[in-house]
Short mmCIF file of C-alpha atoms in Angstrom, two decimals:
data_model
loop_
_atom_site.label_atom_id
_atom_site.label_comp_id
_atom_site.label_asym_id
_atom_site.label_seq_id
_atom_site.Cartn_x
_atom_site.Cartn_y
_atom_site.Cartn_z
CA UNK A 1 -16.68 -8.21 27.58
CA UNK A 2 -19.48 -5.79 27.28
CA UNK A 3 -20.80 -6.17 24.11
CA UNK A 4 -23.91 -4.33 24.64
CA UNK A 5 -22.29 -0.65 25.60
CA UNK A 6 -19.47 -1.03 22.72
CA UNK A 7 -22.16 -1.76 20.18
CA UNK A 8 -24.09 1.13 21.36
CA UNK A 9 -21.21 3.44 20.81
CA UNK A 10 -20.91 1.98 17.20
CA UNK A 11 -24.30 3.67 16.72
CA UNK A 12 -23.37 6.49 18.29
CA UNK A 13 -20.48 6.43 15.79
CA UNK A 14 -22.26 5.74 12.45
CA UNK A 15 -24.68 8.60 14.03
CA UNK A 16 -22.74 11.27 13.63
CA UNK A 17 -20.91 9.65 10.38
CA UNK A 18 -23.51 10.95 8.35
CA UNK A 19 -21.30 11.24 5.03
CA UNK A 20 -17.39 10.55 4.65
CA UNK A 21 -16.52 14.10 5.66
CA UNK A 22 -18.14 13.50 8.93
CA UNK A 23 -16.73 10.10 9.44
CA UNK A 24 -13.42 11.73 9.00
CA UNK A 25 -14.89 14.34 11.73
CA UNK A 26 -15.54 12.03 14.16
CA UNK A 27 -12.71 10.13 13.90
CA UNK A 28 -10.81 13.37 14.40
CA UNK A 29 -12.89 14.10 17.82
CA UNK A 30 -11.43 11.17 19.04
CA UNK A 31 -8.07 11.73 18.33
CA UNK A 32 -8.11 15.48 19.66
CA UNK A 33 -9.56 13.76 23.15
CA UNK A 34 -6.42 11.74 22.94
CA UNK A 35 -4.06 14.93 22.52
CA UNK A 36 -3.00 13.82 19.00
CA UNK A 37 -1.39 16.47 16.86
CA UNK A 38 -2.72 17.39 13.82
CA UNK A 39 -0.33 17.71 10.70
CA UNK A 40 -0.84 19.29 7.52
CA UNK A 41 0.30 17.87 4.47
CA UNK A 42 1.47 21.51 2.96
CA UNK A 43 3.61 22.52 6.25
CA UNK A 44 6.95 21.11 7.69
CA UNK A 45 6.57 18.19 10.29
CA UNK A 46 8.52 18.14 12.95
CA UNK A 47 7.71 14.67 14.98
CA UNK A 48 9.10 13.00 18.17
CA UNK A 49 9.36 9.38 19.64
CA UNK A 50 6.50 8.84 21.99
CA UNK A 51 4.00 11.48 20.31
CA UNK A 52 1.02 10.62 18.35
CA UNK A 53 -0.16 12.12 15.46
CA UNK A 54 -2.83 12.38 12.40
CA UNK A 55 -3.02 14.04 8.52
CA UNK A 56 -5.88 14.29 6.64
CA UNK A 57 -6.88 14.51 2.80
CA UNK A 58 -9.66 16.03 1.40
CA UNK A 59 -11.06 15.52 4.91
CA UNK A 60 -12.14 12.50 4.01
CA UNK A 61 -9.57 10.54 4.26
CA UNK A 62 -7.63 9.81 6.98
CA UNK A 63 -4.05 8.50 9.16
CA UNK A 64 -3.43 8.74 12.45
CA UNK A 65 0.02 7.60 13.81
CA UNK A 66 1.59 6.32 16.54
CA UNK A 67 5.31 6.54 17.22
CA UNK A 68 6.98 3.72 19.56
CA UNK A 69 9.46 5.95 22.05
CA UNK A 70 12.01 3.23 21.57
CA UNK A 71 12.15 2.51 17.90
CA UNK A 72 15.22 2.45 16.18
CA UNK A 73 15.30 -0.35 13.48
CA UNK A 74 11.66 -0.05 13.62
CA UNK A 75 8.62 -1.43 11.42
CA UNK A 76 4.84 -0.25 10.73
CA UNK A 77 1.79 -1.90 11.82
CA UNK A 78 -1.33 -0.65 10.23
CA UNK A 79 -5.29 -1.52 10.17
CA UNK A 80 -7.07 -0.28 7.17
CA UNK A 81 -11.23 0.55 6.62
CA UNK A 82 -12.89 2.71 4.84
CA UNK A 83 -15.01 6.18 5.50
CA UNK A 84 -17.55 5.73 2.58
CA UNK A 85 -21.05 3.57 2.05
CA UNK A 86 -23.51 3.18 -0.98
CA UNK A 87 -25.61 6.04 -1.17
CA UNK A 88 -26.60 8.49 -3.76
CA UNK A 89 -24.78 11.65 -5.01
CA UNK A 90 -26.92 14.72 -5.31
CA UNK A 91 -26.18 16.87 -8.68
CA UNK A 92 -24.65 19.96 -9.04
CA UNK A 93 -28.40 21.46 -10.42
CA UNK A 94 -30.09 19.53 -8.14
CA UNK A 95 -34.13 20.38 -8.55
CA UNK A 96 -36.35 18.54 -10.90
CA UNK A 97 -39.69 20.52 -11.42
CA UNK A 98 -43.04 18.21 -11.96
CA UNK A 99 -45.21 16.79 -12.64
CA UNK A 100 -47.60 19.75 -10.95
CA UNK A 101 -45.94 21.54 -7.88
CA UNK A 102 -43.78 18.06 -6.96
CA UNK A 103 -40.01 18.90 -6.84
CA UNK A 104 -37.48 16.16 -6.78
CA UNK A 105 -33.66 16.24 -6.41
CA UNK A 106 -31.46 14.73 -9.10
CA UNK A 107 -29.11 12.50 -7.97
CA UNK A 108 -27.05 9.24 -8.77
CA UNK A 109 -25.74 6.12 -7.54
CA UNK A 110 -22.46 6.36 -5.58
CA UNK A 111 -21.43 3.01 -5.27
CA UNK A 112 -23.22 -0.22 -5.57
CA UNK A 113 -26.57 0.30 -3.26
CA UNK A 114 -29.60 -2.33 -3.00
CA UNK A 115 -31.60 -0.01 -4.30
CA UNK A 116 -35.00 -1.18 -3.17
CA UNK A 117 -33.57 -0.35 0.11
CA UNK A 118 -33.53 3.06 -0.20
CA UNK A 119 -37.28 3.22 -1.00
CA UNK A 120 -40.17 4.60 1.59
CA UNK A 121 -37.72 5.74 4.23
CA UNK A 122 -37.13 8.67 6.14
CA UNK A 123 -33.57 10.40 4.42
CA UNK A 124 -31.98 13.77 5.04
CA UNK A 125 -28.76 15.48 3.56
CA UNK A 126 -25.05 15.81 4.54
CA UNK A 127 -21.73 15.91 3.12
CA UNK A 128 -19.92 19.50 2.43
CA UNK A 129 -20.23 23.07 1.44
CA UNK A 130 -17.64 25.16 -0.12
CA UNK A 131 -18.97 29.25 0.56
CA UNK A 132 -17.25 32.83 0.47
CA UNK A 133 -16.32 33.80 3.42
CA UNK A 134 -14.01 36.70 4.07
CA UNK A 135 -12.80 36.50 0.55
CA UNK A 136 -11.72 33.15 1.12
CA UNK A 137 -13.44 29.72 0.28
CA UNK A 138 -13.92 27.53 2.83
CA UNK A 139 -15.76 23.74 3.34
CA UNK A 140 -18.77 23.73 5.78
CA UNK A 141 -20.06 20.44 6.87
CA UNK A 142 -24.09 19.87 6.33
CA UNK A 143 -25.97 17.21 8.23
CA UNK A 144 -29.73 18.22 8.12
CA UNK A 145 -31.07 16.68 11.27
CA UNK A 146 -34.83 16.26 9.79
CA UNK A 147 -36.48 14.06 7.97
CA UNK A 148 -36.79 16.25 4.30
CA UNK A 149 -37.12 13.66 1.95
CA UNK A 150 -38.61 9.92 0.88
CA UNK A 151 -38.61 7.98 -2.54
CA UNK A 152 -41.84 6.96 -3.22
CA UNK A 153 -42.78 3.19 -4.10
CA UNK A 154 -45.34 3.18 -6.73
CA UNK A 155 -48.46 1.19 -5.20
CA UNK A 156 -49.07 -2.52 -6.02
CA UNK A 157 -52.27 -1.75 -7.39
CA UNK A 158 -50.08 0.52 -10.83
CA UNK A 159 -47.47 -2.19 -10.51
CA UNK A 160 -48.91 -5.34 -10.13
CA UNK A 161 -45.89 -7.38 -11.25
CA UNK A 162 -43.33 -5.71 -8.67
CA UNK A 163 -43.29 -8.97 -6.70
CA UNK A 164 -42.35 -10.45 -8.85
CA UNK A 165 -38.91 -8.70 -9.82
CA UNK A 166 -38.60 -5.06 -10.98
CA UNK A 167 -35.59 -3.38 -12.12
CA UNK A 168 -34.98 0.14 -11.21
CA UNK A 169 -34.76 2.84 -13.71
CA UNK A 170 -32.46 5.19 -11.56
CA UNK A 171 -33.14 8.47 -13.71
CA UNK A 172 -36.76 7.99 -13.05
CA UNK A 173 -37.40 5.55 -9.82
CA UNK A 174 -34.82 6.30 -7.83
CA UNK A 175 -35.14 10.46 -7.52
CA UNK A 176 -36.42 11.70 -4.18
CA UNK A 177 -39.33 13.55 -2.79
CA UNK A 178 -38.73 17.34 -2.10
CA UNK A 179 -41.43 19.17 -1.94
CA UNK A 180 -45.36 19.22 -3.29
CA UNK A 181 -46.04 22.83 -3.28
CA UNK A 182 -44.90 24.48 -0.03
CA UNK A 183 -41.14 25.30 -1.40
CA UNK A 184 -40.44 26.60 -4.82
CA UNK A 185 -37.71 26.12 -7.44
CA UNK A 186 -34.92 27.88 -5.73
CA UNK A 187 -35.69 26.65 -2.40
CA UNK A 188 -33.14 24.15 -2.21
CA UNK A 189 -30.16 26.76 -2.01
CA UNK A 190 -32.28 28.71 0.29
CA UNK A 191 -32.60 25.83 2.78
CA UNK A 192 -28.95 25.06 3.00
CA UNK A 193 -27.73 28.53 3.30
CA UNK A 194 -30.19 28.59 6.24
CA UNK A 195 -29.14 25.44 7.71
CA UNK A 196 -25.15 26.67 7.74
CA UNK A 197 -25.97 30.22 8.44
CA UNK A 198 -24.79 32.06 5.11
CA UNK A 199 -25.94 33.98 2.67
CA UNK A 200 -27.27 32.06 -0.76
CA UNK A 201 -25.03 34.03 -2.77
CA UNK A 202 -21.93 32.67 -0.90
CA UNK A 203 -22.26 29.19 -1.37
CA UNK A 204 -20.22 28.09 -4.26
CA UNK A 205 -20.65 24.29 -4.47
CA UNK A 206 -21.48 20.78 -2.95
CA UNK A 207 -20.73 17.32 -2.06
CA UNK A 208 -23.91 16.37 -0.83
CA UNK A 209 -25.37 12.82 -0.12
CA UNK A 210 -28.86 11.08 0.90
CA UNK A 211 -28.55 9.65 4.56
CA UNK A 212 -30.86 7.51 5.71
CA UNK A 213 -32.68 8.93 9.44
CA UNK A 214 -33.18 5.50 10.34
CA UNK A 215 -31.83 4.94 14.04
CA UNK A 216 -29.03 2.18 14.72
CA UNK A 217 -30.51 -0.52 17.01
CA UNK A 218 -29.66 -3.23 19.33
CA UNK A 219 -31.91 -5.85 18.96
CA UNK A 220 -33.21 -9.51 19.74
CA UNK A 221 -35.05 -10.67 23.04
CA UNK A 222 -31.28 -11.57 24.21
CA UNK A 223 -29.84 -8.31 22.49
CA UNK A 224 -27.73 -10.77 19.88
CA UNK A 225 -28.25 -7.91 17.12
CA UNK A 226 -27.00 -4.53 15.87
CA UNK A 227 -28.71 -3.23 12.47
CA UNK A 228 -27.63 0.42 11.08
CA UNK A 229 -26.93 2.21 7.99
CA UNK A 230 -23.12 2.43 7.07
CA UNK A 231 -22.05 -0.85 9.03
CA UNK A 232 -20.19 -1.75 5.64
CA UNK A 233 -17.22 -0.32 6.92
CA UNK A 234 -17.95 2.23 9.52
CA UNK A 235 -18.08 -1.20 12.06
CA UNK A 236 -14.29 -1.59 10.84
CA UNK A 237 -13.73 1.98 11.38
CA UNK A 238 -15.01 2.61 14.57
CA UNK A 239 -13.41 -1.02 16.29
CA UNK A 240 -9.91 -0.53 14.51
CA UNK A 241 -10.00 3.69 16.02
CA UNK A 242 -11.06 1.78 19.61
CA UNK A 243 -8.07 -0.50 19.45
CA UNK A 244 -5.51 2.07 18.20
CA UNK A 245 -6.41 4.69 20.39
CA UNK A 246 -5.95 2.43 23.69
CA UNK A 247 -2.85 0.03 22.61
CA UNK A 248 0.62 1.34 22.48
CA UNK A 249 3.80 -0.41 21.06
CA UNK A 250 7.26 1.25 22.01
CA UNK A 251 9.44 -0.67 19.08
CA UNK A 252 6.84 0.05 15.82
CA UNK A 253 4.81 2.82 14.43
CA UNK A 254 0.95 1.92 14.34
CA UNK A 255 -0.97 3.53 12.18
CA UNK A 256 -4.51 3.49 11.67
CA UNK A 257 -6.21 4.52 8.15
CA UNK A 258 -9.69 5.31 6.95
CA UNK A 259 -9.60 6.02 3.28
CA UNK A 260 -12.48 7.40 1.09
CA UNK A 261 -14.10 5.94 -2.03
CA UNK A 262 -13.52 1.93 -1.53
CA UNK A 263 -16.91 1.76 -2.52
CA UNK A 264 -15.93 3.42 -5.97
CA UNK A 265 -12.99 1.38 -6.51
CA UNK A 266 -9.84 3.82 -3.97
CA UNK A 267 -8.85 5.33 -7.13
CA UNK A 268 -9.23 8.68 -6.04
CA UNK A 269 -6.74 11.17 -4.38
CA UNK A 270 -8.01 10.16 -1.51
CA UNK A 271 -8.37 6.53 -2.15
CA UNK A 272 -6.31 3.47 -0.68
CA UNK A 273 -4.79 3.59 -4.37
CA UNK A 274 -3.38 6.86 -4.11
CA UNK A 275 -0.37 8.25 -2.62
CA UNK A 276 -1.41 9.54 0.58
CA UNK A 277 -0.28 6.51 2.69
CA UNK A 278 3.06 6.10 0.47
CA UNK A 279 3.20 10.11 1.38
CA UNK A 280 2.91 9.84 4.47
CA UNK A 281 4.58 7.25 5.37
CA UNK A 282 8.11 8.36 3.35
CA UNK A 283 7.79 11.53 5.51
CA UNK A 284 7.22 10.22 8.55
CA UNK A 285 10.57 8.16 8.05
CA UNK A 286 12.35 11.09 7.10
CA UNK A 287 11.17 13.84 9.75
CA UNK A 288 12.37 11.40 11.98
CA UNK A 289 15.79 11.44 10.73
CA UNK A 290 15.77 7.83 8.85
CA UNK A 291 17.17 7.61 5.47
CA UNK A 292 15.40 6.19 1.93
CA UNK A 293 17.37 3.08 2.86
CA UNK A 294 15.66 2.69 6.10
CA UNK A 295 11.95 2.91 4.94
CA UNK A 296 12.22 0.28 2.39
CA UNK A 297 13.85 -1.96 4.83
CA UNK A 298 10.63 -0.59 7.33
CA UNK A 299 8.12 -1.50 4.67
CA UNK A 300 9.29 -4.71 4.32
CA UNK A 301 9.13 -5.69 8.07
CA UNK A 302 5.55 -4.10 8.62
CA UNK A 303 2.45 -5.69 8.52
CA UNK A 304 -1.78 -4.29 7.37
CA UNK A 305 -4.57 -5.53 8.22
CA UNK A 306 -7.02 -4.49 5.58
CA UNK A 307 -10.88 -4.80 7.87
CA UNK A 308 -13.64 -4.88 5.74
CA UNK A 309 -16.74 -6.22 6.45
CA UNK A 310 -17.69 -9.61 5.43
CA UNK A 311 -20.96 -11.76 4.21
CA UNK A 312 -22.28 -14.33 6.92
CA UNK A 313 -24.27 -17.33 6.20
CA UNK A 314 -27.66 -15.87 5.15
CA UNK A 315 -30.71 -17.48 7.07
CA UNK A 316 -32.86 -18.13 3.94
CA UNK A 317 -30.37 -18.40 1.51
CA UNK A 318 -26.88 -20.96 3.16
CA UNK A 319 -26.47 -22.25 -0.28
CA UNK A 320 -25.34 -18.55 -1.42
CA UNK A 321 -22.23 -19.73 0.35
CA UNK A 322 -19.37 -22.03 0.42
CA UNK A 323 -19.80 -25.36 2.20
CA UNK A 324 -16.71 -25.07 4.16
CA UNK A 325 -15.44 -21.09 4.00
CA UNK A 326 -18.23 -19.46 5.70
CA UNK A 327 -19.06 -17.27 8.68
CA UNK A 328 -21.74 -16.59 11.45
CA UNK A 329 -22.66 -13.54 13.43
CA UNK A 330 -21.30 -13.81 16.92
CA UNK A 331 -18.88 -16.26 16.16
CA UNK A 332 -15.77 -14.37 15.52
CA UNK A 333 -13.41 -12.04 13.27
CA UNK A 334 -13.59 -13.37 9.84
CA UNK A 335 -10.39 -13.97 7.25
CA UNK A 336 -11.58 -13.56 4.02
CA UNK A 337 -9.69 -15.53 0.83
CA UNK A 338 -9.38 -15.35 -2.39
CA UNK A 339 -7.73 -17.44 -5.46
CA UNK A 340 -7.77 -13.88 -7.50
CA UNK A 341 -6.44 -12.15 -5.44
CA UNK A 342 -9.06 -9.82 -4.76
CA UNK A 343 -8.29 -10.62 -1.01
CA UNK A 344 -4.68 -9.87 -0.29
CA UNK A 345 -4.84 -12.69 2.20
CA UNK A 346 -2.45 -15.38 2.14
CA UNK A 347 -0.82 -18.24 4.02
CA UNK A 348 1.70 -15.80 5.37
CA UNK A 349 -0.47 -13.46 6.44
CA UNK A 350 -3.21 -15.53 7.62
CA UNK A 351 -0.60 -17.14 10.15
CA UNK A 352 0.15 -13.88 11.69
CA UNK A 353 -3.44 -12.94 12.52
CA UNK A 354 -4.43 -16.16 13.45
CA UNK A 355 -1.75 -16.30 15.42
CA UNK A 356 -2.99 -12.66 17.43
CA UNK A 357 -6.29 -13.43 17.63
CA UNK A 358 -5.18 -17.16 19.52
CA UNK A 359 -3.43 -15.07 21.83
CA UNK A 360 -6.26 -12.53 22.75
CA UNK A 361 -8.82 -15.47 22.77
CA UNK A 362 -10.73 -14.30 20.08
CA UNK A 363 -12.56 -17.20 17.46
CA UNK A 364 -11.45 -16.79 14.13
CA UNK A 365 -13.53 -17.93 11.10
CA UNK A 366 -12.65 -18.16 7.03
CA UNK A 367 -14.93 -16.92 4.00
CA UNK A 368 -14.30 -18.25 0.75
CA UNK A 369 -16.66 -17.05 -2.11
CA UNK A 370 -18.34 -19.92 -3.96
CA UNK A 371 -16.21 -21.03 -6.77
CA UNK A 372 -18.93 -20.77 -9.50
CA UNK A 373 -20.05 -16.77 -7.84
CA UNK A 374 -17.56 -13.55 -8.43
CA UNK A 375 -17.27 -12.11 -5.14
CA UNK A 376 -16.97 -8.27 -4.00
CA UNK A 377 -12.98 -6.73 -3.31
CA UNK A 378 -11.87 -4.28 -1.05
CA UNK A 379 -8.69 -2.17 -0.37
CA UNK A 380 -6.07 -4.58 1.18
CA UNK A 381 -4.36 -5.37 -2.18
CA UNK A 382 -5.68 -2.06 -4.01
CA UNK A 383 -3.31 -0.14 -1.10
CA UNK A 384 -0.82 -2.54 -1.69
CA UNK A 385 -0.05 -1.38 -5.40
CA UNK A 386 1.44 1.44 -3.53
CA UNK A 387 2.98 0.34 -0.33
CA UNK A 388 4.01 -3.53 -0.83
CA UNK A 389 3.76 -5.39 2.68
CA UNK A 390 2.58 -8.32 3.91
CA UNK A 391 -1.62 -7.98 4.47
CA UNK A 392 -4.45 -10.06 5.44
CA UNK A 393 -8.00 -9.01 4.59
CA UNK A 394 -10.55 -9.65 7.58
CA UNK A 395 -14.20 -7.95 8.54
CA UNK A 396 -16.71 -8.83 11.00
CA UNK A 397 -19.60 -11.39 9.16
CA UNK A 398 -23.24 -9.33 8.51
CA UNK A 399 -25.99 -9.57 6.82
CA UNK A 400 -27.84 -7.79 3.96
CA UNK A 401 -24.43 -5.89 2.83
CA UNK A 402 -24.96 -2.70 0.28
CA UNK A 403 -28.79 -2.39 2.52
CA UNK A 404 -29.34 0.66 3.88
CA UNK A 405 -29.65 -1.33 7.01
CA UNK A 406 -27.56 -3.71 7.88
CA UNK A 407 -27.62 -6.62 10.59
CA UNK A 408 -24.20 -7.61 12.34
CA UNK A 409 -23.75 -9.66 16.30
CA UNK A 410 -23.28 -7.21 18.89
CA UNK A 411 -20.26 -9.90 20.24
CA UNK A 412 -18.22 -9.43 16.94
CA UNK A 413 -18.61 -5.64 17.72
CA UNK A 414 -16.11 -6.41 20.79
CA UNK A 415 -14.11 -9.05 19.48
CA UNK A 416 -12.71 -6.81 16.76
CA UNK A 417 -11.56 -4.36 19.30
CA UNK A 418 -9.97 -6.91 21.56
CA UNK A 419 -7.98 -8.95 18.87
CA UNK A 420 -7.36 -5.07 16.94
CA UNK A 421 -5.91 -4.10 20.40
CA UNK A 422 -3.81 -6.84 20.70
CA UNK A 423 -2.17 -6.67 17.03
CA UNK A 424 -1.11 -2.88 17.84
CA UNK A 425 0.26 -4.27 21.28
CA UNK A 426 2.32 -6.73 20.01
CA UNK A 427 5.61 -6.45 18.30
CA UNK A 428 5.53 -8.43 14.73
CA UNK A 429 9.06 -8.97 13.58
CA UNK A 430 8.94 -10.13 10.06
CA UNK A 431 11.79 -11.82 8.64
CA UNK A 432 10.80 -12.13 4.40
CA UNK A 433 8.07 -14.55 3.72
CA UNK A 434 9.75 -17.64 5.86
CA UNK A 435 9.71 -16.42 9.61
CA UNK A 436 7.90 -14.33 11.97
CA UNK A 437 8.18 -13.92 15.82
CA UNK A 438 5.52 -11.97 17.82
CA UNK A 439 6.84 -10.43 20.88
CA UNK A 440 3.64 -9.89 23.32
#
């Protein structure tokens, strides 16, 4: 295994996955090497055994699909992530004037950030732009490639108590930097129109986001480490597109999915909780000629795995987690549990997974949360309130999850791909809740 070069293409991944829009990019740059074909959700789809395809919502969202050349009483075998991270949400009137010639930008929390994190570092701009163009409006993706803003610490010396335990205002500590005098109130429009090439008048409106300019780095005297931005779930998403893209299984349709807004709870258009993977799944039974009868007898022989990162044993802090159901950073794909349900794993499902990774030789390890802590969720079970199958939620174990920079083991980085792989290889035949037989 070469854990070293497939870690450095993760950073080249979360690189140019600067918000969700340009996850959903990249993800579509591999797919287009491939020779997949694009389908819109508004046209007729005409699809074909053998051919491989992918759909895309509010382009930030998205399936790809492929379709076994021999299926006929077939099944689906999907791997889940998501194309979103913590950040912070610029406003629609974005510049704050003051105090003297400072301008900051207005902007709020998009899902749960540590948000000490985001203080003191180098941050830029990216998401979307919807202009006039031709009397039509159309979405521009932004990704500022310079460093154009920091939030400010206060110094020690004004806040002598901050080591002690401060908690953020994020109205008034939280807002960053823009300018002290060389731009002007206005400026802000100016800048992006001249970054994407239009005229201010013809921008209309934004989804823009603070990205953090820190580079992604393999680290360690033996190169053990990978820290980034965005490895909570952009590690899923890159290691689930690896494995899709190179396995192939003739009897099943895989299908890999990268929805937006887990980190807001999926319930979006967009989100694992809405109907685009019901959608698209219904018509890609019926442009293949299958009837409502078939699908529901499909759905109930398919299989998801829901990959979302997951917490490893923190150096300073073990007693954070469970004595028995914990995980370690180069030790192996985690399956994560959970009594509420919050997990969608179960004994069913777990069996089937364990089951691949045993035959691809990749070490498996559970995480529990501590019975007396309430743990995070993700979108295994949220997806499942609109396509019921049998799902196990697993992720790769890092630390410092919600940080703007995030630590993970460069071997996990390959054992996700090789185990991923092997899943879409295999044929999973599902029989209820009381047998399964995997065909290699």
């Amino acid at each position: 295994m070469n854990y070293i070069e497939s870690s450095k293409e993760l950073l080249e991944f979360i690189k140019k996955s600067s918000s969700m829009f340009h996850t959903v990019d990249t993800v579509k740059s591999y797919l287009d090497k491939e020779n997949f074909v694009e389908l819109k959700e508004g046209e007729s789809w005409n699809l074909e055994k053998g051919k491989n395809y992918y759909i895309t919502r509010n382009d930030s969202s998205i399936l790809a699909f492929k379709v076994g050349k021999n299926i006929s009483d077939y099944h689906y075998q999907l791997v889940a992530s998501h194309s979103d991270s913590p950040t912070f949400k610029v406003k629609s009137v974005a510049e704050l004037e003051g105090p003297g010639d400072y301008i900051k930008l207005n902007v709020e929390v998009y899902g749960g950030p540590i948000d000490w994190t985001w203080l003191d570092k180098p941050l830029t701009l990216a998401g979307r732009v919807l202009v006039e163009e031709n009397n039509e409006i159309v979405s521009k993706l932004l990704y500022i490639d310079k460093d154009i803003l920091i939030i400010p610490d206060v110094a020690i010396h004004m806040n002598r108590e901050v080591n002690s335990g401060y908690k953020f205002n994020r109205q008034v500590d939280l807002l960053p930097l823009f300018t002290t005098g060389a731009m002007k109130k206005g400026d802000y429009n100016k800048m992006i129109a001249e970054e994407l090439g239009v005229e201010e008048s013809k921008i209309i409106s934004k989804d823009l986001f603070l990205v953090n300019r820190q580079e992604g780095k393999v680290w360690g005297y033996k190169d053990e480490f990978v820290s980034s931005p965005k490895l909570d779930d952009l590690e899923c998403a890159f290691t689930s597109l690896k494995a899709f893209i190179s396995a192939s299984n003739d009897v099943a349709i895989n299908v890999y999915a990268c929805f937006d807004n887990e980190e807001v709870g999926s319930n979006t258009k967009q989100g694992a909780m809405s109907t685009f993977l019901k959608d698209t799944l219904r018509r890609i039974n019926s442009a293949l000629g299958y009837s409502e009868e078939d699908y529901l007898r499909a759905v109930a022989k398919s299989f998801l795995v829901s990959a979302d990162n997951a917490h490893a044993v923190h150096p300073n802090h073990p007693e954070l987690t469970d004595d028995g159901n914990k995980a370690f950073m180069n030790k192996g794909i985690v399956i994560k549990e959970a009594a509420n349900q919050k997990y969608t794993s179960d004994a069913f499902s777990q069996a089937v997974f364990k089951k691949i990774c045993a035959l691809s030789e990749v070490p498996v390890q559970h995480f529990a949360n501590r019975s007396n802590m309430q743990g995070g969720s993700t979108l295994g079970n949220l997806s499942n309130t609109q396509v019921s199958l049998h799902a196990v939620d697993i992720g790769l174990p890092q630390l410092a999850m919600h940080s703007n920079y995030e630590t993970a083991g460069v071997m996990d980085v390959e054992y996700m791909i090789k185990a991923l792989t092997k899943y879409y290889n295999t044929n999973i035949n599902i029989q209820g809740a009381t047998k399964i037989s995997i065909e290699e």
